[in-house]
Amino acid sequence: MDTPNSSNEHFWRNAITQLLLIFITVALIVWFLPRNDGGMFRYDVGKPWMYGSLIANFDFPIFKTDDAIKAEQDSLTKSFTPYYNYDKEVEKKAVQKFMNDFADGIPGLSDTYKGIIYERMHHLYQTGIMDTPDYNKLYKDTLNMIRIVTAKQAANVRINQVYSALSAYEQLFADERLAAQRQLLQRCNLNNYIEPNLIYDKERSQTELNDLLSGISQASGLVLSGQKIVDRGDIVDEHTYLVLNSWEREMKRLSDAKTKINNTLSGQIVYVLVLILLFTLYITLFHREYFNKLRSILMLYSLITIFPILVSLMVSHNFFSIYILPFAMVPIFIHVFLDSRTAFVTHMIMVLICAAAVKYQYEFIIIQLVAGLVTIYSLRELSSRAQLFKTAILVTIATSVIYFAIQLMQGYDWADIDKDTFSYFIVNGILLLLAYPLMYVIERAFGFVSSVTLFELANTNRGLLRNLSEIAPGTFQHSFTVGNLASEIANKIGADSLLVRTGALYHDIGKMANPVFFTENQAGVNPHDNIPYQESARIIISHVTEGIKMAEKYDIPSNIKNFILTHHGKGIAKYFYIKYKNEHPEEDVDPTPFTYPGPNPFTREQAILMMADTVEAASRSLPEYTEESISTLVNKLIDTQVSDGFFRECPITFRDIAQAKMVLIEKLMSIYHTRIKYPEPNDGKEEAPKQEKSKKRRRRRF
């Protein structure tokens, strides 16, 4: 029983946890929410204007879009004529070098060729020679011009009227006389005497280009005061979109933008805070136990934070459509790991928060709420990939249909509806399939065990369960029977039947360490007959610790390991304890060596397993199987567990325990084929009542 101090401590711990979660969640979400620079309206091209008639109350220019301005800049840059300075010194140096190198003439040729080459080089330099990379870049369009600056004069020349260093070398041999001697002249490396003499004037070119770019008009028209911009229900076309953008831009410039941003931020904080408070209030009122499970509460607040952040980033950076995000993952995870009502509430709160970042809140909220409901209804229990595939298909169909219906309600024809949105819903359905592998991440991150994992663990054809069936077949059969009994009880009282059945299959795996010391695995020889009672108790009790070692080796989830620890609780190995006390009547016997390590059950499922395990084991020693004997055994054993305090730490009720007794009695009667007692005809003779006796099982199980 909790003391007042422990209750107060528990209250304040939960209160601090709630405040921290609320603060961190609100801070993260609001930090990423787009501010929209104080935008007052939400609109888009091809969508109807959802507000009242808008009249301009001041003159303002219609600003061009960034793309339009960039297109003009690119066009101007492409048509711009760059400046090149004509350098006379390049020709002088190149020709002088040629004359010096061949002062004695060109080997194998007469001096006439030297003069011809000189004349050709002079002609090329007079025409102009550019750097080859620059020339090739401009020559893509032969109409491109360059501006050649000579002294104080500048002349526009087409690019095909000058040469590159490479084309100038080829032009040398345009002379027939030189072409006839090309093979001999190539040994002279004449390209060494051809250098660019048209030098790019970067400073002058860039200055003039910047002047031209700065002269581009930022506006494409003017709206006068009193002019109607748009009316309610009008479809926003591209021109109206520009006008609306321009009007908002001028409004922000004329007003105090900083104040607007502060107001937007304040509104976002209040909006998100209210929704998170409502969510926290729901958890406090209906699932207060989640605050005692850190992993549960962390998962809930993490999921409710991640998707609003993703939506904010996508909207802020204009990255794809938010409809490709698989929001239905949230109710899937919460439905699988916690409960369906919390799944829907969490999904609803998350969608409402995300709506603060999107343009068309009404459409977005309706579509995502429908997706969440379809997910919860279609995925009652996730045990295979096929179920998730079916859910993804249903969500895709449902979101597409509801979107189509909304568009029709707004007066659109099929031709006017944005078809790309349907492809986004298909991508959303495909991404929803990622919930299956991501479920493993959730399990590892928050310590949950999904139904898929439990189904895999309950597979008796592999792993520890296969080893158990081969090494200790009697224990395996016992575990299997206990699992069936426990799952029936769980179904009756509304507990997790799959979890308790899986826990039952693993609860006695530690017996594989010493299988012959447990009677269900013995074949006539009992090794306990030759060892002290304390040693026998140690071996029997050790199956709990050995089971934990095996579970850790095979990476069994903690939820299942807890069944191994608690199925005997802090009980005593009574058979050996009583035997030892009977043989030592004068000794004050310490029960510690005969006591299981515990702890006692702390969940309903663990309590169910303890009851089913104890009753199933004891039922094997009944001398006869009748309704009376089975009822007496079940009531006695479970009442003893209750009186010994085994269930004080778990949330199981007396009603649950009473129903568990009824299920155990009914199932044991079915297992051992008890028959009703038929009445004898009264012929006047007193006859002793006859009872059909079942086969006696005298072997006792430890």
Short mmCIF file of C-alpha atoms in Angstrom, two decimals, residues 91-545:
data_model
loop_
_atom_site.label_atom_id
_atom_site.label_comp_id
_atom_site.label_asym_id
_atom_site.label_seq_id
_atom_site.Cartn_x
_atom_site.Cartn_y
_atom_site.Cartn_z
CA GLU A 91 51.45 40.64 -82.48
CA LYS A 92 54.76 42.41 -82.17
CA LYS A 93 56.12 39.90 -79.67
CA ALA A 94 54.84 36.85 -81.56
CA VAL A 95 56.15 38.02 -84.95
CA GLN A 96 59.48 39.08 -83.46
CA LYS A 97 59.86 35.69 -81.84
CA PHE A 98 59.09 33.96 -85.17
CA MET A 99 61.63 36.08 -87.06
CA ASN A 100 64.31 35.42 -84.44
CA ASP A 101 63.72 31.68 -84.33
CA PHE A 102 63.91 31.40 -88.11
CA ALA A 103 66.50 34.08 -88.81
CA ASP A 104 68.43 31.59 -90.96
CA GLY A 105 65.28 30.54 -92.80
CA ILE A 106 62.93 27.63 -92.57
CA PRO A 107 64.78 24.33 -93.03
CA GLY A 108 63.99 22.78 -96.40
CA LEU A 109 62.16 25.86 -97.73
CA SER A 110 63.18 29.05 -99.44
CA ASP A 111 63.05 32.45 -97.73
CA THR A 112 59.89 33.19 -99.71
CA TYR A 113 57.89 31.02 -97.35
CA LYS A 114 59.13 33.00 -94.37
CA GLY A 115 57.63 36.13 -95.85
CA ILE A 116 54.36 34.38 -96.68
CA ILE A 117 54.01 33.19 -93.07
CA TYR A 118 54.76 36.66 -91.80
CA GLU A 119 52.01 38.17 -93.99
CA ARG A 120 49.49 35.50 -92.92
CA MET A 121 50.26 36.05 -89.21
CA HIS A 122 49.89 39.79 -89.63
CA HIS A 123 46.46 39.31 -91.27
CA LEU A 124 45.28 37.01 -88.47
CA TYR A 125 46.40 39.38 -85.72
CA GLN A 126 44.78 42.33 -87.48
CA THR A 127 41.48 40.44 -87.64
CA GLY A 128 41.71 39.40 -83.99
CA ILE A 129 42.44 36.18 -82.10
CA MET A 130 40.49 35.11 -79.00
CA ASP A 131 41.19 32.57 -76.28
CA THR A 132 39.83 29.23 -77.56
CA PRO A 133 37.48 28.37 -74.60
CA ASP A 134 35.85 31.85 -74.70
CA TYR A 135 35.53 31.66 -78.46
CA ASN A 136 33.90 28.21 -78.37
CA LYS A 137 31.40 29.37 -75.76
CA LEU A 138 30.28 32.34 -77.86
CA TYR A 139 30.50 30.54 -81.22
CA LYS A 140 27.53 28.29 -80.26
CA ASP A 141 25.47 31.08 -81.78
CA THR A 142 27.27 32.59 -84.77
CA LEU A 143 25.14 35.73 -84.43
CA ASN A 144 26.73 36.55 -81.07
CA MET A 145 28.66 39.79 -81.02
CA ILE A 146 31.74 41.00 -79.20
CA ARG A 147 32.82 44.57 -78.69
CA ILE A 148 36.47 45.14 -79.65
CA VAL A 149 38.05 48.16 -77.95
CA THR A 150 40.95 49.80 -79.79
CA ALA A 151 42.37 52.84 -78.06
CA LYS A 152 39.23 54.89 -77.29
CA GLN A 153 37.00 53.34 -79.91
CA ALA A 154 34.80 50.25 -79.64
CA ALA A 155 33.42 48.32 -82.56
CA ASN A 156 30.84 45.51 -82.57
CA VAL A 157 32.02 42.44 -84.44
CA ARG A 158 30.32 39.12 -84.99
CA ILE A 159 32.02 36.17 -83.37
CA ASN A 160 32.44 34.40 -86.72
CA GLN A 161 34.52 37.33 -87.99
CA VAL A 162 37.38 36.74 -85.57
CA TYR A 163 39.46 33.67 -84.80
CA SER A 164 40.28 31.47 -81.89
CA ALA A 165 43.91 30.43 -81.33
CA LEU A 166 43.08 27.05 -82.81
CA SER A 167 41.16 28.32 -85.85
CA ALA A 168 43.88 30.95 -86.49
CA TYR A 169 46.47 28.17 -86.75
CA GLU A 170 44.27 26.37 -89.29
CA GLN A 171 43.78 29.63 -91.16
CA LEU A 172 47.55 29.85 -91.75
CA PHE A 173 47.26 26.97 -94.17
CA ALA A 174 44.36 28.53 -96.06
CA ASP A 175 47.09 29.86 -98.34
CA GLU A 176 47.63 27.29 -101.07
CA ARG A 177 51.38 27.79 -101.00
CA LEU A 178 51.60 26.98 -97.30
CA ALA A 179 49.06 24.17 -97.57
CA ALA A 180 51.35 22.40 -100.11
CA GLN A 181 54.16 22.42 -97.56
CA ARG A 182 52.01 21.70 -94.47
CA GLN A 183 53.78 18.47 -93.51
CA LEU A 184 57.14 20.22 -93.46
CA LEU A 185 55.83 23.37 -91.75
CA GLN A 186 54.17 21.39 -88.92
CA ARG A 187 57.67 20.55 -87.68
CA CYS A 188 58.16 24.24 -87.07
CA ASN A 189 55.42 24.38 -84.38
CA LEU A 190 53.91 27.54 -85.81
CA ASN A 191 51.15 27.39 -83.18
CA ASN A 192 53.74 28.68 -80.70
CA TYR A 193 53.61 32.02 -82.49
CA ILE A 194 49.84 32.43 -82.35
CA GLU A 195 48.59 34.07 -79.14
CA PRO A 196 45.19 35.68 -78.31
CA ASN A 197 45.34 39.44 -78.84
CA LEU A 198 41.69 40.04 -77.96
CA ILE A 199 41.73 40.13 -74.14
CA TYR A 200 38.43 39.91 -72.21
CA ASP A 201 37.77 43.10 -70.23
CA LYS A 202 36.05 41.57 -67.22
CA GLU A 203 35.63 44.76 -65.20
CA ARG A 204 34.07 46.82 -68.00
CA SER A 205 31.85 43.94 -69.15
CA GLN A 206 30.60 43.13 -65.67
CA THR A 207 29.93 46.77 -64.85
CA GLU A 208 27.85 47.31 -67.96
CA LEU A 209 26.00 44.00 -67.51
CA ASN A 210 25.12 44.91 -63.93
CA ASP A 211 23.82 48.28 -65.10
CA LEU A 212 21.60 46.54 -67.63
CA LEU A 213 20.34 43.99 -65.12
CA SER A 214 19.54 46.66 -62.58
CA GLY A 215 17.44 48.39 -65.18
CA ILE A 216 15.02 45.47 -65.42
CA SER A 217 11.63 46.57 -64.14
CA GLN A 218 10.37 44.72 -61.07
CA ALA A 219 6.77 45.44 -61.97
CA SER A 220 4.57 44.57 -64.93
CA GLY A 221 1.64 46.88 -64.28
CA LEU A 222 -0.18 49.02 -61.75
CA VAL A 223 -3.31 48.59 -59.63
CA LEU A 224 -5.13 51.81 -58.75
CA SER A 225 -6.84 52.58 -55.47
CA GLY A 226 -10.51 51.47 -55.55
CA GLN A 227 -9.90 48.81 -58.18
CA LYS A 228 -11.40 45.38 -57.45
CA ILE A 229 -8.73 42.69 -57.12
CA VAL A 230 -10.83 39.54 -56.69
CA ASP A 231 -14.35 38.57 -55.62
CA ARG A 232 -15.59 35.63 -53.52
CA GLY A 233 -15.71 32.41 -55.55
CA ASP A 234 -13.54 33.75 -58.41
CA ILE A 235 -10.93 31.29 -59.63
CA VAL A 236 -7.46 32.64 -58.92
CA ASP A 237 -5.59 32.74 -62.25
CA GLU A 238 -1.91 33.55 -62.71
CA HIS A 239 -2.50 37.30 -63.13
CA THR A 240 -4.75 37.51 -60.06
CA TYR A 241 -2.16 35.50 -58.12
CA LEU A 242 0.50 38.09 -59.02
CA VAL A 243 -1.80 40.95 -58.03
CA LEU A 244 -2.60 39.32 -54.66
CA ASN A 245 1.08 38.67 -53.99
CA SER A 246 1.91 42.26 -54.87
CA TRP A 247 -0.85 43.63 -52.64
CA GLU A 248 0.34 41.57 -49.65
CA ARG A 249 3.93 42.59 -50.35
CA GLU A 250 3.01 46.27 -50.26
CA MET A 251 0.88 45.77 -47.17
CA LYS A 252 3.86 44.25 -45.37
CA ARG A 253 6.11 47.09 -46.52
CA LEU A 254 3.69 49.76 -45.39
CA SER A 255 2.94 48.11 -42.03
CA ASP A 256 5.23 47.06 -39.21
CA ALA A 257 6.43 43.63 -40.44
CA LYS A 258 8.11 42.82 -37.15
CA THR A 259 4.87 43.28 -35.24
CA LYS A 260 3.07 41.01 -37.69
CA ILE A 261 5.67 38.25 -37.28
CA ASN A 262 5.45 38.53 -33.51
CA ASN A 263 1.66 38.26 -33.69
CA THR A 264 1.93 35.21 -35.94
CA LEU A 265 4.37 33.56 -33.54
CA SER A 266 2.15 34.32 -30.54
CA GLY A 267 -0.87 32.84 -32.31
CA GLN A 268 1.04 29.70 -33.22
CA ILE A 269 2.23 29.22 -29.63
CA VAL A 270 -1.30 29.55 -28.25
CA TYR A 271 -2.78 27.31 -30.95
CA VAL A 272 -0.26 24.47 -30.49
CA LEU A 273 -0.28 24.83 -26.69
CA VAL A 274 -4.06 24.44 -26.48
CA LEU A 275 -4.02 21.29 -28.63
CA ILE A 276 -1.14 19.71 -26.70
CA LEU A 277 -2.87 20.55 -23.41
CA LEU A 278 -6.05 18.86 -24.64
CA PHE A 279 -4.03 15.80 -25.64
CA THR A 280 -2.31 15.69 -22.25
CA LEU A 281 -5.67 16.08 -20.52
CA TYR A 282 -7.00 13.10 -22.49
CA ILE A 283 -4.06 10.94 -21.38
CA THR A 284 -4.50 12.09 -17.77
CA LEU A 285 -8.24 11.35 -17.68
CA PHE A 286 -8.40 8.09 -19.62
CA HIS A 287 -4.92 6.54 -19.63
CA ARG A 288 -3.09 7.87 -16.61
CA GLU A 289 -1.05 4.64 -16.51
CA TYR A 290 0.84 5.75 -19.63
CA PHE A 291 2.62 8.37 -17.53
CA ASN A 292 4.05 5.49 -15.49
CA LYS A 293 5.42 3.95 -18.70
CA LEU A 294 8.05 6.33 -19.99
CA ARG A 295 8.36 4.51 -23.32
CA SER A 296 4.61 4.86 -24.03
CA ILE A 297 4.46 8.56 -23.29
CA LEU A 298 7.67 9.27 -25.22
CA MET A 299 6.35 7.48 -28.29
CA LEU A 300 3.07 9.42 -28.18
CA TYR A 301 4.67 12.84 -27.90
CA SER A 302 7.40 11.96 -30.43
CA LEU A 303 4.88 10.92 -33.08
CA ILE A 304 2.73 13.98 -32.43
CA THR A 305 5.84 16.16 -32.98
CA ILE A 306 7.59 14.54 -35.96
CA PHE A 307 4.88 14.98 -38.61
CA PRO A 308 4.16 18.69 -37.94
CA ILE A 309 7.91 19.31 -38.26
CA LEU A 310 8.03 17.41 -41.58
CA VAL A 311 5.00 19.33 -42.88
CA SER A 312 6.55 22.65 -41.85
CA LEU A 313 9.83 21.85 -43.62
CA MET A 314 8.03 20.76 -46.80
CA VAL A 315 5.84 23.87 -46.86
CA SER A 316 8.72 26.24 -46.04
CA HIS A 317 10.97 24.82 -48.77
CA ASN A 318 8.14 24.10 -51.25
CA PHE A 319 9.26 20.47 -51.38
CA PHE A 320 6.78 18.11 -53.07
CA SER A 321 3.21 17.91 -51.76
CA ILE A 322 2.33 17.26 -48.13
CA TYR A 323 -0.17 14.63 -49.32
CA ILE A 324 2.68 12.18 -49.95
CA LEU A 325 3.41 12.06 -46.21
CA PRO A 326 1.95 8.86 -44.69
CA PHE A 327 0.19 10.48 -41.71
CA ALA A 328 -1.73 7.22 -41.16
CA MET A 329 1.48 5.69 -39.76
CA VAL A 330 0.71 7.44 -36.47
CA PRO A 331 -2.59 5.62 -35.77
CA ILE A 332 -1.01 2.37 -37.00
CA PHE A 333 1.81 2.50 -34.48
CA ILE A 334 -0.34 3.66 -31.58
CA HIS A 335 -3.12 1.19 -32.39
CA VAL A 336 -0.64 -1.70 -32.51
CA PHE A 337 1.33 -0.77 -29.39
CA LEU A 338 -1.30 0.94 -27.23
CA ASP A 339 -5.03 1.24 -28.02
CA SER A 340 -7.35 2.36 -30.80
CA ARG A 341 -8.99 5.28 -28.97
CA THR A 342 -5.63 6.85 -28.17
CA ALA A 343 -4.62 6.21 -31.78
CA PHE A 344 -7.50 8.30 -33.11
CA VAL A 345 -7.13 11.11 -30.57
CA THR A 346 -3.39 11.37 -31.26
CA HIS A 347 -3.98 11.36 -35.00
CA MET A 348 -6.65 14.06 -34.72
CA ILE A 349 -4.46 16.34 -32.59
CA MET A 350 -1.48 15.83 -34.92
CA VAL A 351 -3.58 16.65 -38.01
CA LEU A 352 -4.97 19.82 -36.39
CA ILE A 353 -1.43 20.96 -35.55
CA CYS A 354 -0.21 20.21 -39.09
CA ALA A 355 -3.10 22.29 -40.44
CA ALA A 356 -1.43 25.42 -39.05
CA ALA A 357 1.29 25.04 -41.69
CA VAL A 358 -0.80 24.22 -44.79
CA LYS A 359 -2.84 26.40 -47.13
CA TYR A 360 -6.16 24.61 -47.35
CA GLN A 361 -6.86 23.49 -43.80
CA TYR A 362 -10.44 22.32 -44.38
CA GLU A 363 -9.48 19.99 -47.23
CA PHE A 364 -6.37 18.73 -45.43
CA ILE A 365 -8.11 18.03 -42.12
CA ILE A 366 -11.03 16.13 -43.67
CA ILE A 367 -8.78 13.97 -45.86
CA GLN A 368 -6.39 13.04 -43.05
CA LEU A 369 -9.13 12.33 -40.50
CA VAL A 370 -10.77 9.97 -42.99
CA ALA A 371 -7.38 8.30 -43.57
CA GLY A 372 -6.94 7.82 -39.82
CA LEU A 373 -10.40 6.32 -39.33
CA VAL A 374 -9.96 3.92 -42.25
CA THR A 375 -6.60 2.86 -40.84
CA ILE A 376 -7.96 2.09 -37.38
CA TYR A 377 -11.04 0.28 -38.70
CA SER A 378 -9.13 -1.85 -41.22
CA LEU A 379 -6.19 -2.78 -38.99
CA ARG A 380 -7.76 -4.34 -35.93
CA GLU A 381 -4.76 -6.62 -35.41
CA LEU A 382 -1.48 -6.52 -37.33
CA SER A 383 -0.14 -10.04 -37.73
CA SER A 384 1.05 -10.10 -41.34
CA ARG A 385 2.24 -7.89 -44.19
CA ALA A 386 -0.95 -8.63 -46.11
CA GLN A 387 -3.05 -6.76 -43.53
CA LEU A 388 -0.90 -3.64 -43.86
CA PHE A 389 -1.06 -3.89 -47.67
CA LYS A 390 -4.85 -4.01 -47.47
CA THR A 391 -4.89 -0.98 -45.17
CA ALA A 392 -2.62 0.98 -47.56
CA ILE A 393 -4.97 0.24 -50.47
CA LEU A 394 -8.05 1.25 -48.46
CA VAL A 395 -6.42 4.48 -47.28
CA THR A 396 -5.42 5.37 -50.86
CA ILE A 397 -8.95 4.74 -52.13
CA ALA A 398 -10.61 6.58 -49.22
CA THR A 399 -8.42 9.68 -49.48
CA SER A 400 -8.86 9.83 -53.27
CA VAL A 401 -12.64 9.52 -53.01
CA ILE A 402 -13.00 12.13 -50.25
CA TYR A 403 -10.73 14.56 -52.16
CA PHE A 404 -12.83 14.05 -55.30
CA ALA A 405 -16.01 14.68 -53.29
CA ILE A 406 -14.62 17.91 -51.82
CA GLN A 407 -13.70 19.17 -55.28
CA LEU A 408 -17.20 18.43 -56.56
CA MET A 409 -18.69 20.24 -53.55
CA GLN A 410 -16.63 23.31 -54.49
CA GLY A 411 -18.13 23.31 -57.98
CA TYR A 412 -15.25 21.82 -59.98
CA ASP A 413 -15.74 19.64 -63.05
CA TRP A 414 -13.59 16.56 -63.60
CA ALA A 415 -11.53 18.47 -66.17
CA ASP A 416 -10.73 21.22 -63.64
CA ILE A 417 -9.65 18.91 -60.80
CA ASP A 418 -5.90 18.67 -60.18
CA LYS A 419 -5.08 15.10 -61.28
CA ASP A 420 -1.59 15.22 -59.73
CA THR A 421 -3.14 15.07 -56.27
CA PHE A 422 -4.39 11.54 -56.96
CA SER A 423 -0.83 10.46 -57.75
CA TYR A 424 0.23 11.94 -54.40
CA PHE A 425 -2.33 9.71 -52.66
CA ILE A 426 -0.88 6.68 -54.45
CA VAL A 427 2.64 7.60 -53.31
CA ASN A 428 1.22 8.08 -49.81
CA GLY A 429 -0.20 4.54 -49.87
CA ILE A 430 3.14 3.12 -51.02
CA LEU A 431 5.04 4.98 -48.29
CA LEU A 432 2.50 3.71 -45.74
CA LEU A 433 3.89 0.21 -46.34
CA LEU A 434 7.09 1.42 -44.68
CA ALA A 435 5.20 1.14 -41.38
CA TYR A 436 6.07 -2.56 -41.35
CA PRO A 437 9.90 -2.16 -41.23
CA LEU A 438 9.62 1.04 -39.17
CA MET A 439 7.68 -0.90 -36.56
CA TYR A 440 10.93 -2.67 -35.72
CA VAL A 441 12.59 0.73 -35.20
CA ILE A 442 9.75 1.80 -32.87
CA GLU A 443 10.09 -1.45 -30.93
CA ARG A 444 13.83 -0.95 -30.46
CA ALA A 445 13.59 2.76 -29.70
CA PHE A 446 10.75 2.59 -27.16
CA GLY A 447 10.89 -1.03 -25.95
CA PHE A 448 7.52 -2.17 -27.31
CA VAL A 449 6.59 -5.59 -28.64
CA SER A 450 4.24 -5.60 -31.61
CA SER A 451 1.73 -8.31 -32.46
CA VAL A 452 3.88 -9.18 -35.48
CA THR A 453 6.85 -9.85 -33.21
CA LEU A 454 4.69 -11.87 -30.82
CA PHE A 455 3.45 -14.05 -33.69
CA GLU A 456 7.05 -14.61 -34.75
CA LEU A 457 8.12 -15.44 -31.19
CA ALA A 458 5.21 -17.89 -30.79
CA ASN A 459 6.45 -19.93 -33.75
CA THR A 460 7.26 -23.31 -32.15
CA ASN A 461 9.27 -24.53 -35.14
CA ARG A 462 12.35 -22.45 -34.50
CA GLY A 463 14.56 -20.89 -31.85
CA LEU A 464 14.10 -21.50 -28.15
CA LEU A 465 10.68 -23.10 -28.49
CA ARG A 466 11.98 -25.71 -30.91
CA ASN A 467 14.84 -26.45 -28.50
CA LEU A 468 12.34 -26.71 -25.64
CA SER A 469 10.20 -29.24 -27.54
CA GLU A 470 13.27 -31.41 -28.20
CA ILE A 471 15.11 -31.11 -24.86
CA ALA A 472 12.16 -30.95 -22.45
CA PRO A 473 9.05 -32.23 -24.27
CA GLY A 474 7.03 -32.52 -21.05
CA THR A 475 7.71 -28.89 -20.17
CA PHE A 476 6.87 -27.85 -23.74
CA GLN A 477 3.50 -29.60 -23.53
CA HIS A 478 2.82 -28.00 -20.16
CA SER A 479 3.73 -24.54 -21.53
CA PHE A 480 1.51 -25.06 -24.55
CA THR A 481 -1.47 -26.01 -22.36
CA VAL A 482 -0.84 -23.09 -19.99
CA GLY A 483 -0.71 -20.76 -23.00
CA ASN A 484 -4.12 -21.92 -24.18
CA LEU A 485 -5.63 -21.55 -20.72
CA ALA A 486 -4.10 -18.12 -20.18
CA SER A 487 -5.21 -16.78 -23.58
CA GLU A 488 -8.80 -17.92 -22.85
CA ILE A 489 -8.75 -16.01 -19.56
CA ALA A 490 -7.27 -12.94 -21.29
CA ASN A 491 -10.02 -12.97 -23.91
CA LYS A 492 -12.63 -13.22 -21.17
CA ILE A 493 -11.39 -10.27 -19.10
CA GLY A 494 -10.17 -8.08 -21.99
CA ALA A 495 -6.42 -8.53 -21.52
CA ASP A 496 -3.80 -9.09 -24.25
CA SER A 497 -4.31 -12.74 -25.17
CA LEU A 498 -1.48 -12.87 -27.73
CA LEU A 499 1.01 -11.44 -25.25
CA VAL A 500 0.07 -13.79 -22.41
CA ARG A 501 0.07 -16.83 -24.71
CA THR A 502 3.55 -15.97 -25.99
CA GLY A 503 4.76 -15.35 -22.44
CA ALA A 504 3.34 -18.74 -21.39
CA LEU A 505 5.29 -20.52 -24.12
CA TYR A 506 8.55 -19.04 -22.80
CA HIS A 507 7.92 -18.96 -19.06
CA ASP A 508 9.61 -22.33 -18.33
CA ILE A 509 12.46 -22.29 -20.89
CA GLY A 510 14.95 -22.31 -18.01
CA LYS A 511 14.06 -25.94 -17.34
CA MET A 512 16.13 -26.89 -20.39
CA ALA A 513 19.24 -26.43 -18.20
CA ASN A 514 18.21 -29.41 -15.98
CA PRO A 515 15.17 -31.04 -17.62
CA VAL A 516 15.29 -34.38 -15.70
CA PHE A 517 14.80 -32.59 -12.37
CA PHE A 518 11.24 -31.69 -13.37
CA THR A 519 8.69 -34.48 -13.18
CA GLU A 520 6.98 -33.77 -16.50
CA ASN A 521 10.28 -34.71 -18.19
CA GLN A 522 11.12 -37.75 -16.02
CA ALA A 523 10.86 -41.35 -17.16
CA GLY A 524 10.53 -43.21 -13.84
CA VAL A 525 13.73 -41.98 -12.15
CA ASN A 526 13.58 -38.97 -9.84
CA PRO A 527 17.05 -37.46 -9.19
CA HIS A 528 15.66 -35.48 -6.23
CA ASP A 529 15.60 -38.71 -4.21
CA ASN A 530 19.39 -38.60 -3.84
CA ILE A 531 20.07 -34.94 -3.03
CA PRO A 532 19.25 -32.65 -0.05
CA TYR A 533 16.05 -30.66 -0.05
CA GLN A 534 17.93 -27.32 -0.17
CA GLU A 535 19.79 -28.44 -3.30
CA SER A 536 16.55 -29.65 -4.88
CA ALA A 537 14.93 -26.29 -4.15
CA ARG A 538 17.93 -24.44 -5.61
CA ILE A 539 17.72 -26.44 -8.86
CA ILE A 540 13.95 -25.96 -9.14
CA ILE A 541 14.18 -22.22 -8.40
CA SER A 542 17.13 -21.78 -10.80
CA HIS A 543 14.90 -22.42 -13.81
CA VAL A 544 13.83 -18.78 -13.46
CA THR A 545 17.36 -17.34 -13.60
#
